[in-house]
Amino acid sequence: MTFTALWLRLELRRRWRSLVVLALLVALAGTAVLASVAGARRGDTAVDRLVARTSPADITVLPNQHGFDWDRIRALPEVEALTTFVISSFQIEGVPDNSTGFAVADDANMRTIERPIVLQGRLADQARDDEVVVSAHFPGAFHKGVGDYLTIRLFTPAQVDTYVTGADPGAPAGPSIRARIVGVVRSPWYHDNVRDQGSVAVSAALYLNHRANFVGSTDQIYLNALVRLKGGEKTIPEFRADLARVSGRTDIDIWDNAELERHATRVNTFEGDCLLGFAGAALIAALFLVGQSVLRYTSATVADLQTLRGVGLGNRQALAAASAGPVIAALLGSLLGAAGAVLVSRWMPIGAAALYEPSPGFDVDWLVLGAGLVLTPLLALAGSVASAWLALASAQNRTAPRRSAVAVATARAGLPVPVVVGTRFALEPGRGRTAVPVRPALLGAVIGVLGVLAAFTFAAAVADAAANPARFGQTHQLESFLGLNSTDFGKVDPVLARIAADPAVTAVNNARIAVAESGDTSITTYTVDPVGGKPLSVVTVSGRLPQAADQIMLAPTSARALHAEVGSWVTLTGAARARREFTVTGIGFVPEGSHNDYDAGAWATTDGYRALFGTTFKFHLAEIALRPGSVTAAMTQRLQHEAAPLTGGQSIGLQQVTAPQQLAEIQDVQTLPLFLGGFLLLLAAGAVGHALATAVRRRRHDVAVLRALGMTRRQSRLVVVVQATVLALVGLVFGIPLGLALGRTLWRQVADSTPLAYHPPLALLTLLLAGPVALLLANLLAAWPGHRAARLHVGQTLRAE
Amino acid sequence: MTALDTPAEDLARPAVPAVRITGARRVFAAELAPVRALRGVHFEVGPGEFVAVMGPSGCGKSTLLNVIAGLDTVDEGTVEVAGERVDGRDQDWLARFRRHRIGFVFQFFNLLDGVSALDNLVLPGVLGGMGRRAAESRGRDLLDILGLGDRTAQLPSSLSGGQRQRLAIARALVNRPGLLLADEPTGALDSEGGAEVLELFRRLHEDGQTIVMVTHSPEVAAGADRAVRMRDGRVVDDGATATGPTAAGSDAAESGAAGGPS
Ligand SMILES: Nc1ncnc2c1ncn2[C@@H]1O[C@H](COP(=O)(O)OP(=O)(O)OP(=O)(O)O)[C@@H](O)[C@H]1O
Ligand SMILES: [Mg+2]
């Protein structure tokens, strides 16, 4: 023990820089891994924790009936709390309607139900109509925060009467109220979605003090309600029964709010899984790159200790002495890493979970940090003991050192001495006291390039998918709703023909949609029916579209459910129990609809469809694709205008297609692989830098000899530059193809499981820049060790060795 | 006729001494008190001369050789090698100067451990501007002459002490230096190895090589033209008594100049 302590003192004095670098590497890795694991855990539980703290409504009850008697509902045994809100509107200057929120009609809101977390400021006084609170996105989107004022404009009772009839009431002409934003709040009901601008929640007093401006002169206004049930979601059936009994209605719409929360949790879990994936990749890279630094460090120590073995140093003492430094560094590094993770927690959780986080800001996850603090030094201990043991074993093994064919070839080629020596330093470990393991540094360079390339390739794929609804099979931009339940809204064909004739329109598909069954699986079936010779391009995963009545293309998830592949036969049951056999000609995506996701359903020919459903349909819908860049409101209006004469002046419904939810989820984690790439770059730079510094120190004798033989300072610096360059080149040669392959393989996994159309990603910029950046970085890293090599005091070094 | 005898210097002008040091002082900073390694050294070596430097441990012998080779610098005084000032030069000038003018044999060999015996000779040859092939054939010649012809591919660590020192001497000769400096070349060798090395030096000297050799051993010193004694950083006896430097030196110089490049 005393020897270990003494040795450690010497080490700390001699090699504190190496140990500091090691500690910093551990700290960096620790921060990345701990922060992302803690962040993933935090994101997973964000919704649950918010729900636990805010007494949220379990259901939203929508009778849409004026004069509905809420007091009787409030008195039902299942109901714990209830607050009503007004289906009527008001405006706030400079804030669009979808951000103004509803006016609440009683002060139970935010008191006994949906009592929000206050992120900033305080809750509004429900008795004051001039106080409002906002959700978290609002201050950023509208540049108004706590202490700022908003102007609320109410309609006159006469305007409300106009509004109730469905006509346009014009700009509000009633009273206007200057209301102060007193707080920023969050609860499941008062939360933001990923792309929301945030919203305002007004006080109950606004409605209570200005009732006429909401209900008009006829009192024709609906109050709906948020309800919190004593037994939670489980008691919805009892509530529904009592609601029917009390109200005499069975058709009242009840939304299950937990359903929304479950969706949010699903998204958060997906994002959390991405973070865990990030943590895993970071951990593996860190184990590897930090591991090689530990290896190099201990093998250097063991080489020094060899001389002491002659005077009686035992194996165990040597092992203890060799691992003491790295363990101390790991201990320090893990403390720094834990501190870093706490700092980073400020930005956690990421993505959608951040919108539910009840206590944003710094967070200390003791379980994760504790595990990190215990495991990191243990890993360092295991790693350094193992590598010291290996070094001891190899020191006793007197085989000739490995020669590198490349290094020999550079010498044979008669290249300048610094090139020959630099290549040798990079590729040959040397032997004896000056031996420096080179494989870890080489692998470090490869892993660095590989990791960065894989991460950026993956990121390119994510960016591509996030920007391309076509990856989710959505190749049309507009949708026209033409009929429901086997009845068209008008004469459809001439309208579609007219739209298809527009030069900006590239495809029109006239889809009849109905749901077929195969066993337990429902298959929403679309007709392939191009209008005007402009077929919709369907994104196929494999095979092709159906061309005959007994052919069908299945969407990937449906194909999986039916265990079908291209060439399989499937039996579908349509309307009136019509059963038909189809051969699967392809797997591909379908339009996302109200009855199906883009990955579930099927395409059939019009004949095939007719065989199943006759002339019936659930929906009649046209998918319309436009030339890139022409999807605008003006364009939509133009098409509507063109169609108007054919529909007798009635405008047809043309909606812009919204991107599938999965796209938003993927967009949300878009930055993760970039962080991973940056992290790997830092780690690799640290490892290679450490390798160069170690090599110069361990091989200063060789450098000094060469200097004595007449090598100039510039040439000595060049030796290190060549060494760094060779490391970078090896990293590039192996790292680029492997990284590209890894990035693509990972993306294929994601594409298969999402699912989405796999499109081989190519991070062109990264590919182009990888070489120059790696070489530049290597040379920057070589600067300091090169300087040391050039500054070497030859006489002194030679007399010392 | 041999590979040994071809100093690059033009030694035909005896007027220019191979080494001339005047008033050299060198102080090292040390923990307790500064160490005065050289305290006003005057020292001269004629062309073609073989000089032994002797003196007790720590008297400044190695420092003296180092300042001649430009591996160390003087704080005061001048150092000239073959008429050229070495003091006050920058590192790169000194590096280039060493390539052709100086051959240095260290007490502890200082060979490159990871490369073969031949490559230990090729590297300085290429540094000195030879092509790879020329350096290789020069290296082989030297190894043959020094009796290491069958050891070209061996690593230095697998050679005996005497063989290693011969390899180090061969390395010092690759670029045909005008001046061969040797710091206790026999110090790490047994008497047999020491004799081997001394015999080699004598042959070199006969071929006209100027040599300055530090040694502790009177027998070794006896092989030189003259023995210089140092004590406490000063030259106390420059040994210029028995054989005058000029006579032997000019003879050797002529034979040296006559022996053309190999
Ligand atoms: N770089 C240095 N730093 C500090 N002191 C030094 C340094 N180099 C030499 N010295 C000191 O200068 C003095 C002369 O050293 P030098 O090596 O020249 O002696 P030497 O005559 O060669 O001795 P030896 O016969 O033992 O090799 C010694 O006292 C030595 O400790
Ligand atoms: Mg000495």
PDB file of C-alpha atoms and ligand atoms in Angstrom, chain A residues 793 795-796 799, chain B residues 26-30 35-38 55-66 72 107 183-184 214 216 230 233, ligand 1:
ATOM      1  CA  HIS A 793      16.408  19.373 -25.247  1.00  0.00           C
ATOM      2  CA  GLY A 795      21.566  16.703 -24.829  1.00  0.00           C
ATOM      3  CA  GLN A 796      19.535  16.453 -21.672  1.00  0.00           C
ATOM      4  CA  ARG A 799      21.935  11.901 -20.899  1.00  0.00           C
TER       5      ARG A 799
ATOM      6  CA  ARG B  26      28.444  26.606 -19.064  1.00  0.00           C
ATOM      7  CA  VAL B  27      26.347  26.843 -15.923  1.00  0.00           C
ATOM      8  CA  PHE B  28      23.404  24.552 -15.208  1.00  0.00           C
ATOM      9  CA  ALA B  29      20.607  25.583 -12.931  1.00  0.00           C
ATOM     10  CA  ALA B  30      20.206  22.986 -10.220  1.00  0.00           C
ATOM     11  CA  VAL B  35      26.505  23.795 -11.349  1.00  0.00           C
ATOM     12  CA  ARG B  36      29.413  25.258 -13.269  1.00  0.00           C
ATOM     13  CA  ALA B  37      30.090  22.478 -15.724  1.00  0.00           C
ATOM     14  CA  LEU B  38      32.567  24.486 -17.834  1.00  0.00           C
ATOM     15  CA  GLY B  55      39.158  13.599 -15.871  1.00  0.00           C
ATOM     16  CA  PRO B  56      37.123  12.683 -12.800  1.00  0.00           C
ATOM     17  CA  SER B  57      33.413  12.153 -12.980  1.00  0.00           C
ATOM     18  CA  GLY B  58      31.421  15.388 -13.181  1.00  0.00           C
ATOM     19  CA  CYS B  59      34.320  17.523 -14.366  1.00  0.00           C
ATOM     20  CA  GLY B  60      32.538  18.522 -17.553  1.00  0.00           C
ATOM     21  CA  LYS B  61      33.795  16.100 -20.205  1.00  0.00           C
ATOM     22  CA  SER B  62      30.400  15.228 -21.619  1.00  0.00           C
ATOM     23  CA  THR B  63      29.386  18.866 -21.531  1.00  0.00           C
ATOM     24  CA  LEU B  64      32.480  19.709 -23.533  1.00  0.00           C
ATOM     25  CA  LEU B  65      31.620  17.159 -26.237  1.00  0.00           C
ATOM     26  CA  ASN B  66      27.990  18.301 -26.256  1.00  0.00           C
ATOM     27  CA  ASP B  72      24.354  21.961 -25.773  1.00  0.00           C
ATOM     28  CA  GLN B 107      28.308   6.092 -23.921  1.00  0.00           C
ATOM     29  CA  ASP B 183      31.705   9.966 -25.084  1.00  0.00           C
ATOM     30  CA  GLU B 184      33.195   7.030 -23.206  1.00  0.00           C
ATOM     31  CA  VAL B 214      36.235  10.952 -23.623  1.00  0.00           C
ATOM     32  CA  HIS B 216      38.216   7.109 -17.972  1.00  0.00           C
ATOM     33  CA  MET B 230      40.011  18.199 -17.125  1.00  0.00           C
ATOM     34  CA  GLY B 233      35.237  22.455 -15.567  1.00  0.00           C
TER      35      GLY B 233
HETATM   36  N1  LIG C   1      21.442  19.337 -17.955  1.00  0.00           N
HETATM   37  C1  LIG C   1      22.103  19.466 -16.789  1.00  0.00           C
HETATM   38  N2  LIG C   1      21.450  20.005 -15.735  1.00  0.00           N
HETATM   39  C2  LIG C   1      22.077  20.161 -14.557  1.00  0.00           C
HETATM   40  N3  LIG C   1      23.319  19.811 -14.355  1.00  0.00           N
HETATM   41  C3  LIG C   1      24.018  19.259 -15.346  1.00  0.00           C
HETATM   42  C4  LIG C   1      23.422  19.050 -16.629  1.00  0.00           C
HETATM   43  N4  LIG C   1      24.332  18.513 -17.452  1.00  0.00           N
HETATM   44  C5  LIG C   1      25.459  18.378 -16.703  1.00  0.00           C
HETATM   45  N5  LIG C   1      25.226  18.810 -15.461  1.00  0.00           N
HETATM   46  C6  LIG C   1      26.246  18.873 -14.392  1.00  0.00           C
HETATM   47  O1  LIG C   1      27.413  19.403 -14.922  1.00  0.00           O
HETATM   48  C7  LIG C   1      28.522  18.742 -14.383  1.00  0.00           C
HETATM   49  C8  LIG C   1      29.367  18.194 -15.512  1.00  0.00           C
HETATM   50  O2  LIG C   1      28.651  17.152 -16.118  1.00  0.00           O
HETATM   51  P1  LIG C   1      29.232  16.227 -17.258  1.00  0.00           P
HETATM   52  O3  LIG C   1      28.201  15.313 -17.686  1.00  0.00           O
HETATM   53  O4  LIG C   1      29.848  17.084 -18.276  1.00  0.00           O
HETATM   54  O5  LIG C   1      30.381  15.443 -16.449  1.00  0.00           O
HETATM   55  P2  LIG C   1      31.336  14.297 -16.972  1.00  0.00           P
HETATM   56  O6  LIG C   1      32.664  14.839 -16.835  1.00  0.00           O
HETATM   57  O7  LIG C   1      30.888  13.866 -18.290  1.00  0.00           O
HETATM   58  O8  LIG C   1      31.070  13.178 -15.894  1.00  0.00           O
HETATM   59  P3  LIG C   1      31.115  11.585 -16.101  1.00  0.00           P
HETATM   60  O9  LIG C   1      32.484  11.203 -16.236  1.00  0.00           O
HETATM   61  O10 LIG C   1      30.498  11.091 -14.855  1.00  0.00           O
HETATM   62  O11 LIG C   1      30.238  11.322 -17.300  1.00  0.00           O
HETATM   63  C9  LIG C   1      28.017  17.658 -13.479  1.00  0.00           C
HETATM   64  O12 LIG C   1      28.118  18.130 -12.146  1.00  0.00           O
HETATM   65  C10 LIG C   1      26.586  17.502 -13.866  1.00  0.00           C
HETATM   66  O13 LIG C   1      25.813  17.174 -12.758  1.00  0.00           O
END
